[in-house]
PDB file of C-alpha atoms in Angstrom:
ATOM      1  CA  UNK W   1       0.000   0.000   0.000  1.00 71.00           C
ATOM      2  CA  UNK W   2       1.685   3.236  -1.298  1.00 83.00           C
ATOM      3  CA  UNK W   3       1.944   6.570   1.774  1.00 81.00           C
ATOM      4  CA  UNK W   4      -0.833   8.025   0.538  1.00 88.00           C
ATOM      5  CA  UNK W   5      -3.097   5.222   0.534  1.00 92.00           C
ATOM      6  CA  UNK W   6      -2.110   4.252   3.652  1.00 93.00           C
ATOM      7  CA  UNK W   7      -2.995   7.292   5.396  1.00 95.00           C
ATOM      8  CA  UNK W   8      -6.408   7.387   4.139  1.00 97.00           C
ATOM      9  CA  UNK W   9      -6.769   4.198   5.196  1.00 97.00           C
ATOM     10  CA  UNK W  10      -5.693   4.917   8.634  1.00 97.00           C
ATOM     11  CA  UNK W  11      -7.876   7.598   8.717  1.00 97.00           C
ATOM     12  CA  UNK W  12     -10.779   6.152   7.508  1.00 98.00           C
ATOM     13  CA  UNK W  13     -10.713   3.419   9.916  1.00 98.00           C
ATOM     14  CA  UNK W  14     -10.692   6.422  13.031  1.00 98.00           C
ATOM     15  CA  UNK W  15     -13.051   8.541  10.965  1.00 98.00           C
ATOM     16  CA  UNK W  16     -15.726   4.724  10.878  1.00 98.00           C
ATOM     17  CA  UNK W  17     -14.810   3.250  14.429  1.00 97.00           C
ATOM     18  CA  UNK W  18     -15.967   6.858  15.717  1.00 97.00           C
ATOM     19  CA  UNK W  19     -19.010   6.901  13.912  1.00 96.00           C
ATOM     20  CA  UNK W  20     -19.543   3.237  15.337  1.00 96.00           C
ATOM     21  CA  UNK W  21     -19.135   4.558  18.648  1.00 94.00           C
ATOM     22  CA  UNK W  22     -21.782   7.279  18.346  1.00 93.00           C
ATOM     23  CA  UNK W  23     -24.195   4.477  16.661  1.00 91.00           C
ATOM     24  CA  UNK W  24     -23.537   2.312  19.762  1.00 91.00           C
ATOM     25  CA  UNK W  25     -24.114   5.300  21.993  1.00 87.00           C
ATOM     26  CA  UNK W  26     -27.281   6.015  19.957  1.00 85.00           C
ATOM     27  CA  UNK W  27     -29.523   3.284  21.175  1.00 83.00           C
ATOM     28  CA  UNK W  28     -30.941   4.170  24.273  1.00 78.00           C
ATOM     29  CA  UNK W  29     -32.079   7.648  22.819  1.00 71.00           C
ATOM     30  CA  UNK W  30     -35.475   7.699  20.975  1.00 52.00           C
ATOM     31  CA  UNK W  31     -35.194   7.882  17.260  1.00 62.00           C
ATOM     32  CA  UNK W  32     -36.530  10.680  15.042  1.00 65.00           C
ATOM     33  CA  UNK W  33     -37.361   8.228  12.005  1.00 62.00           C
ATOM     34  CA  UNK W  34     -38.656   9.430   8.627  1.00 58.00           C
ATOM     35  CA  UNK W  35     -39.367   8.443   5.759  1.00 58.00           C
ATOM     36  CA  UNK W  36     -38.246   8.991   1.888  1.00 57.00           C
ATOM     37  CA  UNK W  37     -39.154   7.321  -1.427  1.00 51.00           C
ATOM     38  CA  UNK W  38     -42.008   5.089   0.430  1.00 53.00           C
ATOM     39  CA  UNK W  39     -42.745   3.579   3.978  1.00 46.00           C
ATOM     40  CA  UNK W  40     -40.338   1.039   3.668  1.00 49.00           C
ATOM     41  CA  UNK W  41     -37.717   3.178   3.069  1.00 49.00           C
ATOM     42  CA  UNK W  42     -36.387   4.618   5.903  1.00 52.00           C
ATOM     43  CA  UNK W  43     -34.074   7.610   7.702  1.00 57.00           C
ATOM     44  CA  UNK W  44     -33.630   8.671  10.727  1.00 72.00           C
ATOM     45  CA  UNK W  45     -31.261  11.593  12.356  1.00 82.00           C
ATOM     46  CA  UNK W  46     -28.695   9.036  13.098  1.00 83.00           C
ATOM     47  CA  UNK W  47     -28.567   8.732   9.523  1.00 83.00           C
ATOM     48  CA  UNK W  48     -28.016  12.310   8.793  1.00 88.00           C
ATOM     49  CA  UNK W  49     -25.904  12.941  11.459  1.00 89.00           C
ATOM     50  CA  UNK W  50     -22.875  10.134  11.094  1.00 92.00           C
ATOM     51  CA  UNK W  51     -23.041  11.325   7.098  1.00 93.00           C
ATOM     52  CA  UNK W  52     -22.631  14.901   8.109  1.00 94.00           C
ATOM     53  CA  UNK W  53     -19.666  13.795  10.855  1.00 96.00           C
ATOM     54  CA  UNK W  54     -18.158  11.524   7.508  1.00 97.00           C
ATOM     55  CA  UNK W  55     -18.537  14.668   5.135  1.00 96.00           C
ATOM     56  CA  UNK W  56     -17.350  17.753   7.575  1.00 96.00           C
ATOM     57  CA  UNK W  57     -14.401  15.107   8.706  1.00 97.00           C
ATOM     58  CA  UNK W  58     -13.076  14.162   5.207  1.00 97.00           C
ATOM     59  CA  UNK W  59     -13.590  17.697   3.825  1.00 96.00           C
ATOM     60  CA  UNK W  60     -11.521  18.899   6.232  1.00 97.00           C
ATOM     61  CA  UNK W  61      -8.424  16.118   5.941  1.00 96.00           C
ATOM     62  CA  UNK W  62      -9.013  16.165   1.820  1.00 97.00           C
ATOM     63  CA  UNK W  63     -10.805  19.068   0.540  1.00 96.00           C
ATOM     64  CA  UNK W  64      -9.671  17.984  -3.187  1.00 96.00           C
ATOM     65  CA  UNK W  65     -11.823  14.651  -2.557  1.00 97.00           C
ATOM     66  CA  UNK W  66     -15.330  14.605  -3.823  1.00 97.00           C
ATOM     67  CA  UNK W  67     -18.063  12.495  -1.603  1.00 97.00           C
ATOM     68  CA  UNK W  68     -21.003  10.813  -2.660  1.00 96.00           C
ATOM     69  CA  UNK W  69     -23.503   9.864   0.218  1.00 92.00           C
ATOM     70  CA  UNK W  70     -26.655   8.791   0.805  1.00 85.00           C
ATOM     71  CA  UNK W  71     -28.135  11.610   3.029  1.00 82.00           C
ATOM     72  CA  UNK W  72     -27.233  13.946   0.134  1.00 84.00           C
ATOM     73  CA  UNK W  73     -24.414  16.255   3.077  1.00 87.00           C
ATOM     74  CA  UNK W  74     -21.511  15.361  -0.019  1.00 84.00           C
ATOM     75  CA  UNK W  75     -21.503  17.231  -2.983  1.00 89.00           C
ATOM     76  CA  UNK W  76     -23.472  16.614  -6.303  1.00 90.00           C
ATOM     77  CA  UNK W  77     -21.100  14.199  -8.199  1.00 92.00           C
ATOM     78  CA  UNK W  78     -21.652  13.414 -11.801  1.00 92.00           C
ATOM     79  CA  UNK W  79     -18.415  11.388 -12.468  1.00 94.00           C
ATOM     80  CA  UNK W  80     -16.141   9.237 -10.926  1.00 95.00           C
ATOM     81  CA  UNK W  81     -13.363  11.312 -11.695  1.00 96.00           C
ATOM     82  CA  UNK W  82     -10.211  12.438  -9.357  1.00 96.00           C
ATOM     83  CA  UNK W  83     -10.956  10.946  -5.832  1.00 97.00           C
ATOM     84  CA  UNK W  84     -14.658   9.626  -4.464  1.00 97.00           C
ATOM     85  CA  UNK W  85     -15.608   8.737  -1.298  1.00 98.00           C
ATOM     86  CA  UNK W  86     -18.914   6.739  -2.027  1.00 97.00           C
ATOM     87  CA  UNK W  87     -20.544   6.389   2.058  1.00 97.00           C
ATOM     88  CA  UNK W  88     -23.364   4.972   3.100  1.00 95.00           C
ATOM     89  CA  UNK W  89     -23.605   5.947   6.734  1.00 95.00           C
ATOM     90  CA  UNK W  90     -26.192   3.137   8.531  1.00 93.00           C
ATOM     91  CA  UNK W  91     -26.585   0.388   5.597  1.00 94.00           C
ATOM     92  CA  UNK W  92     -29.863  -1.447   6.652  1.00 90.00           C
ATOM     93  CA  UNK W  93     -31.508   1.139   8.426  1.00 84.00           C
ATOM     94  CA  UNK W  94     -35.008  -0.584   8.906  1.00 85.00           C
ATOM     95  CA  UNK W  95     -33.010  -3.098  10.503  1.00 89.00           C
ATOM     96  CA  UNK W  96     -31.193  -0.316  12.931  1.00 86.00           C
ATOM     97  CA  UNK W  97     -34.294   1.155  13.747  1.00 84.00           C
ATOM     98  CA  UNK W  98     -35.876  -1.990  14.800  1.00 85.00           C
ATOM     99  CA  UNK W  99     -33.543  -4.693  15.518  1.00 87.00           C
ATOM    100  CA  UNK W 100     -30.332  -2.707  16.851  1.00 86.00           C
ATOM    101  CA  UNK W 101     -28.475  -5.164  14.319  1.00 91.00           C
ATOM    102  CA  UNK W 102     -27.870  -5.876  11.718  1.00 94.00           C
ATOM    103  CA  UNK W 103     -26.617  -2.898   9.657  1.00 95.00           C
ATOM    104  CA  UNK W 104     -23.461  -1.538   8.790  1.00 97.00           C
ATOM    105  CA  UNK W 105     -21.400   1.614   8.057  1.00 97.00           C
ATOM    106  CA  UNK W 106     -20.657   1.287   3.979  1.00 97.00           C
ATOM    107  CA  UNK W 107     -17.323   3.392   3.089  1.00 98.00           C
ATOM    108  CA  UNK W 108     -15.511   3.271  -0.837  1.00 98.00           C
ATOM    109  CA  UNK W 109     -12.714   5.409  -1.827  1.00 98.00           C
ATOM    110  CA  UNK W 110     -12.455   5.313  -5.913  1.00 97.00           C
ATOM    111  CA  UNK W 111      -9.892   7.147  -7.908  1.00 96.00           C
ATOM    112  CA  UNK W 112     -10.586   7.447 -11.607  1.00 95.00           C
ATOM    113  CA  UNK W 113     -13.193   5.340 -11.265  1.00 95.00           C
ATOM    114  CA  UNK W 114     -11.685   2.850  -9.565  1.00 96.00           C
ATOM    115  CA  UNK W 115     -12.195   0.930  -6.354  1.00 97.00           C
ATOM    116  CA  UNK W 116      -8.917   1.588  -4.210  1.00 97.00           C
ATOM    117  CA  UNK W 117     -10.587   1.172  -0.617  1.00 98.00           C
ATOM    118  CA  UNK W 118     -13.409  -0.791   0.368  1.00 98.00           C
ATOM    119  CA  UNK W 119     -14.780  -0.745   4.062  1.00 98.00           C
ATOM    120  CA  UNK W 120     -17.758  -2.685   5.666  1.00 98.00           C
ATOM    121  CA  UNK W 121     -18.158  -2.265   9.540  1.00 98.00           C
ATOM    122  CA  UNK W 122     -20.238  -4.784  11.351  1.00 97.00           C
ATOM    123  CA  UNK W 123     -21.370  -1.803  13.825  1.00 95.00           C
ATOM    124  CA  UNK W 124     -22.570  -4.121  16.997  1.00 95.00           C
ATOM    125  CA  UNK W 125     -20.354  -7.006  16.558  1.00 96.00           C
ATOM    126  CA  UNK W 126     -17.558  -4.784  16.041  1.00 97.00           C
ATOM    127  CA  UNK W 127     -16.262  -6.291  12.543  1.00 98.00           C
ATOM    128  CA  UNK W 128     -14.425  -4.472  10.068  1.00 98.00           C
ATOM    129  CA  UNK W 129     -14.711  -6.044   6.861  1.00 98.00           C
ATOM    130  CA  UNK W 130     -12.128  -3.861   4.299  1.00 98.00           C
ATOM    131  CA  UNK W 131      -9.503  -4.088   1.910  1.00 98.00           C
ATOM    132  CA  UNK W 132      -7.233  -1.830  -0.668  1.00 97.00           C
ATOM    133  CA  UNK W 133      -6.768  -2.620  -3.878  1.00 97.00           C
ATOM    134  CA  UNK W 134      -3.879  -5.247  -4.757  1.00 96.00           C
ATOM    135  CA  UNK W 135      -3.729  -6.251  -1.156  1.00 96.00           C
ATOM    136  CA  UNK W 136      -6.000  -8.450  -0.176  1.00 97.00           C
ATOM    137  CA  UNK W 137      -9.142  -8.595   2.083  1.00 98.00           C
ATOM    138  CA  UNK W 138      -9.533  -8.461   6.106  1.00 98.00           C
ATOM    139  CA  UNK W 139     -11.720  -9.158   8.292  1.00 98.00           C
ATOM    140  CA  UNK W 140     -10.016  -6.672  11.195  1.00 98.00           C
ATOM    141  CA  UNK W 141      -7.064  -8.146  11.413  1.00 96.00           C
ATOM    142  CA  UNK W 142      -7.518 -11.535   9.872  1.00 98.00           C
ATOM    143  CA  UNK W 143      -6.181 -11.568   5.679  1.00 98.00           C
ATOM    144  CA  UNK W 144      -9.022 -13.631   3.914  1.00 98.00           C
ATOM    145  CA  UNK W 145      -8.898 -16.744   1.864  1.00 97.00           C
ATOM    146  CA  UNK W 146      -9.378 -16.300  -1.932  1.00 97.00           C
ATOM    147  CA  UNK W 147     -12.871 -17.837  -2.188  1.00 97.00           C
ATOM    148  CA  UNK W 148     -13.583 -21.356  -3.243  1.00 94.00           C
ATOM    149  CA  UNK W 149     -15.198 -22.875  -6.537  1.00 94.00           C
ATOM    150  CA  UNK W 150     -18.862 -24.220  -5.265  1.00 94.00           C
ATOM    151  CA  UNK W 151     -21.583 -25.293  -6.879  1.00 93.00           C
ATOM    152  CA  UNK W 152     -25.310 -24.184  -7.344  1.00 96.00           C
ATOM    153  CA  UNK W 153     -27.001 -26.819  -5.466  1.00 96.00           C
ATOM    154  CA  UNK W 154     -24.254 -26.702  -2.739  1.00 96.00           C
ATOM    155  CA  UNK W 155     -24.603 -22.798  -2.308  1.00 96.00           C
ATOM    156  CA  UNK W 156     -26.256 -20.059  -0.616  1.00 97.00           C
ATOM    157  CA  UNK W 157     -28.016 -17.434  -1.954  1.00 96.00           C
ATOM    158  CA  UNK W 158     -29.186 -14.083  -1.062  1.00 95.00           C
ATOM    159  CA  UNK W 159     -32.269 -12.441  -2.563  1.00 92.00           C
ATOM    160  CA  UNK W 160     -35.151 -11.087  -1.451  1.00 87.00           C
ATOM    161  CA  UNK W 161     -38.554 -12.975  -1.381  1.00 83.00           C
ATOM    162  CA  UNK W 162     -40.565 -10.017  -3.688  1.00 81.00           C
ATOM    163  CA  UNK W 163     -37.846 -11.505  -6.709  1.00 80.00           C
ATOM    164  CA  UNK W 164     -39.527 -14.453  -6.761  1.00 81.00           C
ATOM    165  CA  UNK W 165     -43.417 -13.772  -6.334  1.00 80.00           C
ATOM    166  CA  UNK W 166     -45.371 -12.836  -9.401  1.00 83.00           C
ATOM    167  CA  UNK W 167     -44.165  -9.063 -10.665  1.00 79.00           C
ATOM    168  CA  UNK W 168     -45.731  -7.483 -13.170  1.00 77.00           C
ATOM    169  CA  UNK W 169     -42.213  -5.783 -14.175  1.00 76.00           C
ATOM    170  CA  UNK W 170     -39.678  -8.319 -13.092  1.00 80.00           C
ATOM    171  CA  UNK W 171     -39.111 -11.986 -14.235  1.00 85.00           C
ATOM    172  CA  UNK W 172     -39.436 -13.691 -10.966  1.00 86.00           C
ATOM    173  CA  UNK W 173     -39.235 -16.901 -13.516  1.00 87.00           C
ATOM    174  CA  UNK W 174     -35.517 -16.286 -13.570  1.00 88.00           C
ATOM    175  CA  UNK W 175     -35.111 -16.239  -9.718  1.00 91.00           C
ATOM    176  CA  UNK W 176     -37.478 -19.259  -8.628  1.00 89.00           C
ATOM    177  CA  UNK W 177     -35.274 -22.243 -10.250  1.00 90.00           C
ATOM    178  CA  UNK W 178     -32.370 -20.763  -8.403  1.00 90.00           C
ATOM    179  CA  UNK W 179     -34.239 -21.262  -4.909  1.00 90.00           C
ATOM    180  CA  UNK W 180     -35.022 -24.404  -6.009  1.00 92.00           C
ATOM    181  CA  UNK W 181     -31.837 -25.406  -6.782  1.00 95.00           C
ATOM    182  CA  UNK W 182     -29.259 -23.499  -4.359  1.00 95.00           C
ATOM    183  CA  UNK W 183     -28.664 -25.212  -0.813  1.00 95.00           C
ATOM    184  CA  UNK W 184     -30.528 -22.177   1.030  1.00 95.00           C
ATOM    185  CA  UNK W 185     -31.115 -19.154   0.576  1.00 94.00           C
ATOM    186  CA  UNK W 186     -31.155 -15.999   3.251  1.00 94.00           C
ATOM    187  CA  UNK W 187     -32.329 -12.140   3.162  1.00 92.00           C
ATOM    188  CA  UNK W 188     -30.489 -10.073   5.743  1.00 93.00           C
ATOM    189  CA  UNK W 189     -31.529  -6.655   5.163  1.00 91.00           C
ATOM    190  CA  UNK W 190     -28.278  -5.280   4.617  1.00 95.00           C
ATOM    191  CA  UNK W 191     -26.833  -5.302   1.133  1.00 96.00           C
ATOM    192  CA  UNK W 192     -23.276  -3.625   2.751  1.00 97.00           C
ATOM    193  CA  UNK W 193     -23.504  -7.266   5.061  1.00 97.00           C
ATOM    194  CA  UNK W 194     -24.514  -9.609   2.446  1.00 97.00           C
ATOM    195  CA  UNK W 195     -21.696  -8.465   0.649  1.00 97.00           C
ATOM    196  CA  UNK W 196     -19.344  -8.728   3.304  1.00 98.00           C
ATOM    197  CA  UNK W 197     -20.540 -12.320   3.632  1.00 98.00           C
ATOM    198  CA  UNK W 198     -19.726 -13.120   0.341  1.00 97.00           C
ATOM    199  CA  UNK W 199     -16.653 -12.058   1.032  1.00 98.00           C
ATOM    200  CA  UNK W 200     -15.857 -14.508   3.944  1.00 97.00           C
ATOM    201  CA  UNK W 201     -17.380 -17.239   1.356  1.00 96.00           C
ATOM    202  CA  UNK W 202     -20.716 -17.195   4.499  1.00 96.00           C
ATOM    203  CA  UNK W 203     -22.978 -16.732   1.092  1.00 96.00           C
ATOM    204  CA  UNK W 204     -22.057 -17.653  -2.534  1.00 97.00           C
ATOM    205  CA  UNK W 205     -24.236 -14.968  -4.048  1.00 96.00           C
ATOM    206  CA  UNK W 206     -26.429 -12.098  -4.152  1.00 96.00           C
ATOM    207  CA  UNK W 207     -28.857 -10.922  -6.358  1.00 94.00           C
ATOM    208  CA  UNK W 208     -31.728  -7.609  -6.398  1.00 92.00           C
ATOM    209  CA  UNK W 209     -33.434  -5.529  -8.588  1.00 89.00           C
ATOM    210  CA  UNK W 210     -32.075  -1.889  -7.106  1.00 88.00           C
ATOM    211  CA  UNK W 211     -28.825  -0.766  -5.420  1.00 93.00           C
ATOM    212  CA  UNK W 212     -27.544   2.951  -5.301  1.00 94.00           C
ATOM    213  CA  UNK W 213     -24.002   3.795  -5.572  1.00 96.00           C
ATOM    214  CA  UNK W 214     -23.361   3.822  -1.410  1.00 95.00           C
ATOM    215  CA  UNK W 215     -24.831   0.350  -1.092  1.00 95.00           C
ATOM    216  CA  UNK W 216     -22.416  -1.752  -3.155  1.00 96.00           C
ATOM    217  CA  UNK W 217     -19.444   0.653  -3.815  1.00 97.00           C
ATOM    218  CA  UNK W 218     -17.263  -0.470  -0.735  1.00 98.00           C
ATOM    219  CA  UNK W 219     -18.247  -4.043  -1.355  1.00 98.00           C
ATOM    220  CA  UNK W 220     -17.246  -3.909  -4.689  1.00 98.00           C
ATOM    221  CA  UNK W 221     -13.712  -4.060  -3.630  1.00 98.00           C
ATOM    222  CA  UNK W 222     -13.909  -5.840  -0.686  1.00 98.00           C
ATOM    223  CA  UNK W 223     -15.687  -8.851  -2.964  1.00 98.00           C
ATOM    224  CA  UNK W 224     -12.982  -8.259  -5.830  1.00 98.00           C
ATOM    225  CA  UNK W 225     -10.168  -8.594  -3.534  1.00 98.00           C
ATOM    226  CA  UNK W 226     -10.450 -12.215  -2.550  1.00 98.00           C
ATOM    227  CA  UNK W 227     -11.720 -13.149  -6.598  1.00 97.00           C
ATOM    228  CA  UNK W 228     -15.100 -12.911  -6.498  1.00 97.00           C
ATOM    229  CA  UNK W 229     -17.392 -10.698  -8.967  1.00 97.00           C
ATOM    230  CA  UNK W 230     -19.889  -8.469  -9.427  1.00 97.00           C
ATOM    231  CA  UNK W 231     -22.007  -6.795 -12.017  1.00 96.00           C
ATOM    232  CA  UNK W 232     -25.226  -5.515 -12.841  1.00 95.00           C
ATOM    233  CA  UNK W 233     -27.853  -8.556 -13.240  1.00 94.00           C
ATOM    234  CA  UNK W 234     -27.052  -8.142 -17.518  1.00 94.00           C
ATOM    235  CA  UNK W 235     -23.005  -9.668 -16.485  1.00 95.00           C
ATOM    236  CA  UNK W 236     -22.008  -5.696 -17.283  1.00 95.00           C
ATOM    237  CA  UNK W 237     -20.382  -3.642 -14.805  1.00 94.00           C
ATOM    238  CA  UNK W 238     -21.706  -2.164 -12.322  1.00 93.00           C
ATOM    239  CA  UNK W 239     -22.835   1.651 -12.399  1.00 88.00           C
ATOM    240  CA  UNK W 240     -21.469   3.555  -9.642  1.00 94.00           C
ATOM    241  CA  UNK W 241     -23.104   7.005 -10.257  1.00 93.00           C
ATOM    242  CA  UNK W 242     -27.094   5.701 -10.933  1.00 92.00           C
ATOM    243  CA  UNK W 243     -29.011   2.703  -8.864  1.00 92.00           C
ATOM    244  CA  UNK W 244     -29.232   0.027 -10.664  1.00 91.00           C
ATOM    245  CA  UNK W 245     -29.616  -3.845 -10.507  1.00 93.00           C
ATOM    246  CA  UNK W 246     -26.661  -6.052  -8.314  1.00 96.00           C
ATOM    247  CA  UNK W 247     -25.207 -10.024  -8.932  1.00 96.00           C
ATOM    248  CA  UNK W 248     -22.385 -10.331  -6.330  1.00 97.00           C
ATOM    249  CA  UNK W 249     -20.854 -13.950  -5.760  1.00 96.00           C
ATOM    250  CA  UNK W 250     -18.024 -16.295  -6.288  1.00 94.00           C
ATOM    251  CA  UNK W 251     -16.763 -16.120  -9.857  1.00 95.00           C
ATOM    252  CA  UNK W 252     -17.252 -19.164 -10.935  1.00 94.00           C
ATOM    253  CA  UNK W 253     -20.805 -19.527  -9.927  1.00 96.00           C
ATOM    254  CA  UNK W 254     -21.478 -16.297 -11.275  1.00 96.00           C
ATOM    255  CA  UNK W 255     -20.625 -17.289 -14.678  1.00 95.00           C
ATOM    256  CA  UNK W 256     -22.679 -20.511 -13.549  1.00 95.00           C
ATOM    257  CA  UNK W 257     -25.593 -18.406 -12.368  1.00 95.00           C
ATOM    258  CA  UNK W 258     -25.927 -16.240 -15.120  1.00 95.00           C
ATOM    259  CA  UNK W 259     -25.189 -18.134 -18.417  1.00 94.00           C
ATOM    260  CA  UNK W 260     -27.519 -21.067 -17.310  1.00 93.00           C
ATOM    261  CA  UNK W 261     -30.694 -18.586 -15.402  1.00 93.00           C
ATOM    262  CA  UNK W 262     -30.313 -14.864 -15.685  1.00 93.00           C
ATOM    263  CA  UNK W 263     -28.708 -14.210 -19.300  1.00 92.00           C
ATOM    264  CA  UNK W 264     -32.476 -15.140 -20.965  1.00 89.00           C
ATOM    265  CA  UNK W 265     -33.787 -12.875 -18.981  1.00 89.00           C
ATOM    266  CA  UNK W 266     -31.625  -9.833 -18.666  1.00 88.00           C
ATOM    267  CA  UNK W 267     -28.871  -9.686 -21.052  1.00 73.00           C
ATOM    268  CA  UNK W 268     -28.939  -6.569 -22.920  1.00 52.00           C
ATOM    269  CA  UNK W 269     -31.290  -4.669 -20.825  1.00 48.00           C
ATOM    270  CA  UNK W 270     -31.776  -3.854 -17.521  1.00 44.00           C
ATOM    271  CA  UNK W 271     -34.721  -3.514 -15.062  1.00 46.00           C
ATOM    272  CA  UNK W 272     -35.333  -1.193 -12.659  1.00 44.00           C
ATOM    273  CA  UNK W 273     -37.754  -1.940  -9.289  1.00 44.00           C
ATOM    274  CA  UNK W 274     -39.089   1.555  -8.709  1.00 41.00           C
TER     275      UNK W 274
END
């Protein structure tokens, strides 16, 4: 890892294990929730205020840097160009608000448009999943194994239920021999953790209809660092600016996946869940 890598990975990792720390502090206070785009999807001050601690923080340290966040505290980026920081600041927030689990603090750093830092922190078990580019994946301190070859019926998969009811927009057809096949499948409610699970080889892939920039982008390298893949559900890569559709997994069942189930479906278009 070159200097100047190194120091923003040092500082990212104070900058996200303080923002943890206020999360954790967080709980016993009553939430001022909100909504956004529909009931489901929701926001709360916590929300807003570890983006605007992220933003103020890295403006400060790197005022060169552009930052791309969820909340909308970051500046209106149109490109990938020069440095990003892509932040998602409580990843699963219907799960925060009423579990107190499961969610995470989502953090990539891209530079030219591409992934040079990934970070995914496990906020109540205190995991860091992250990794630069060229040098491997952690899990804190642990390096992790490149991930295994496995096959369909011997895998897990992650999707959500609503991909394989009838849709009147999406082919659920494509999704339902997959359940059928796969070992198990699981929904966490967390794309930034489902991710991170792929990572440790805990799931062997992960599939939805709609993911915005701050949900996959520290993933993304995390995922790529210990040979796995990801692209939009079309096998093209993914777009880091817009939402669109996600297929994270191990490589080789990802070419398994898609050239035997999804490419009828999908390949060259792509659907949107609005």
């Amino acid at each position: 890892m070159n200097q100047t890598r190194n120091e923003m990975d040092r500082f990212a990792k104070e900058l996200i294990k303080k923002a943890g720390q206020t999360i954790i502090k967080s709980f016993d206070d009553v939430l001022n929730i909100e909504t956004k785009s529909n009931a489901n999807d929701l926001v709360t001050n916590m929300d807003k205020q570890i983006e605007r601690f992220f933003v103020k923080e890295i403006q400060g340290k790197y005022p060169d840097h552009k930052i791309l966040g969820e909340e909308g505290f970051g500046d209106q980026v149109t490109s990938l160009d020069g440095t990003v920081w892509i932040i998602d600041p409580i990843d699963g927030t219907m799960n925060f608000v009423h579990q107190q689990r499961n969610f995470a603090i989502s953090i990539g750093v891209y530079e030219e448009g591409e992934g040079v830092l990934g970070y995914i922190y496990d906020v109540v078990h205190d995991e860091l999943y992250w990794a630069s580019k060229g040098e491997g994946a952690y899990l804190n301190d642990r390096k992790l194994s490149p991930l295994k070859e496995v096959k369909l019926e011997e895998s897990i998969l992650a999707l959500n239920a609503t991909w394989v009811a009838p849709h009147e927009r999406i082919p659920f057809e494509a999704f339902t021999p997959l359940v059928r096949k796969a070992r198990g499948t699981r929904s966490y409610g967390s794309a930034a953790l489902e991710l991170a699970y792929i990572a440790t080889g805990g799931i062997d892939g992960y599939m939805t209809m709609r993911l915005a920039p701050w949900d996959v982008a520290g993933g993304k390298v995390i995922i790529e660092e210990v040979g796995g893949k990801m692209t939009d559900l079309s096998n093209h890569p993914l777009n880091l600016i817009d939402s669109s559709p996600v297929f994270a997994g191990n490589a080789t069942l990802h070419d398994e996946i898609y050239t035997e189930y999804l490419s009828k479906y999908f390949n060259h278009k792509t659907i949107k869940e609005d």
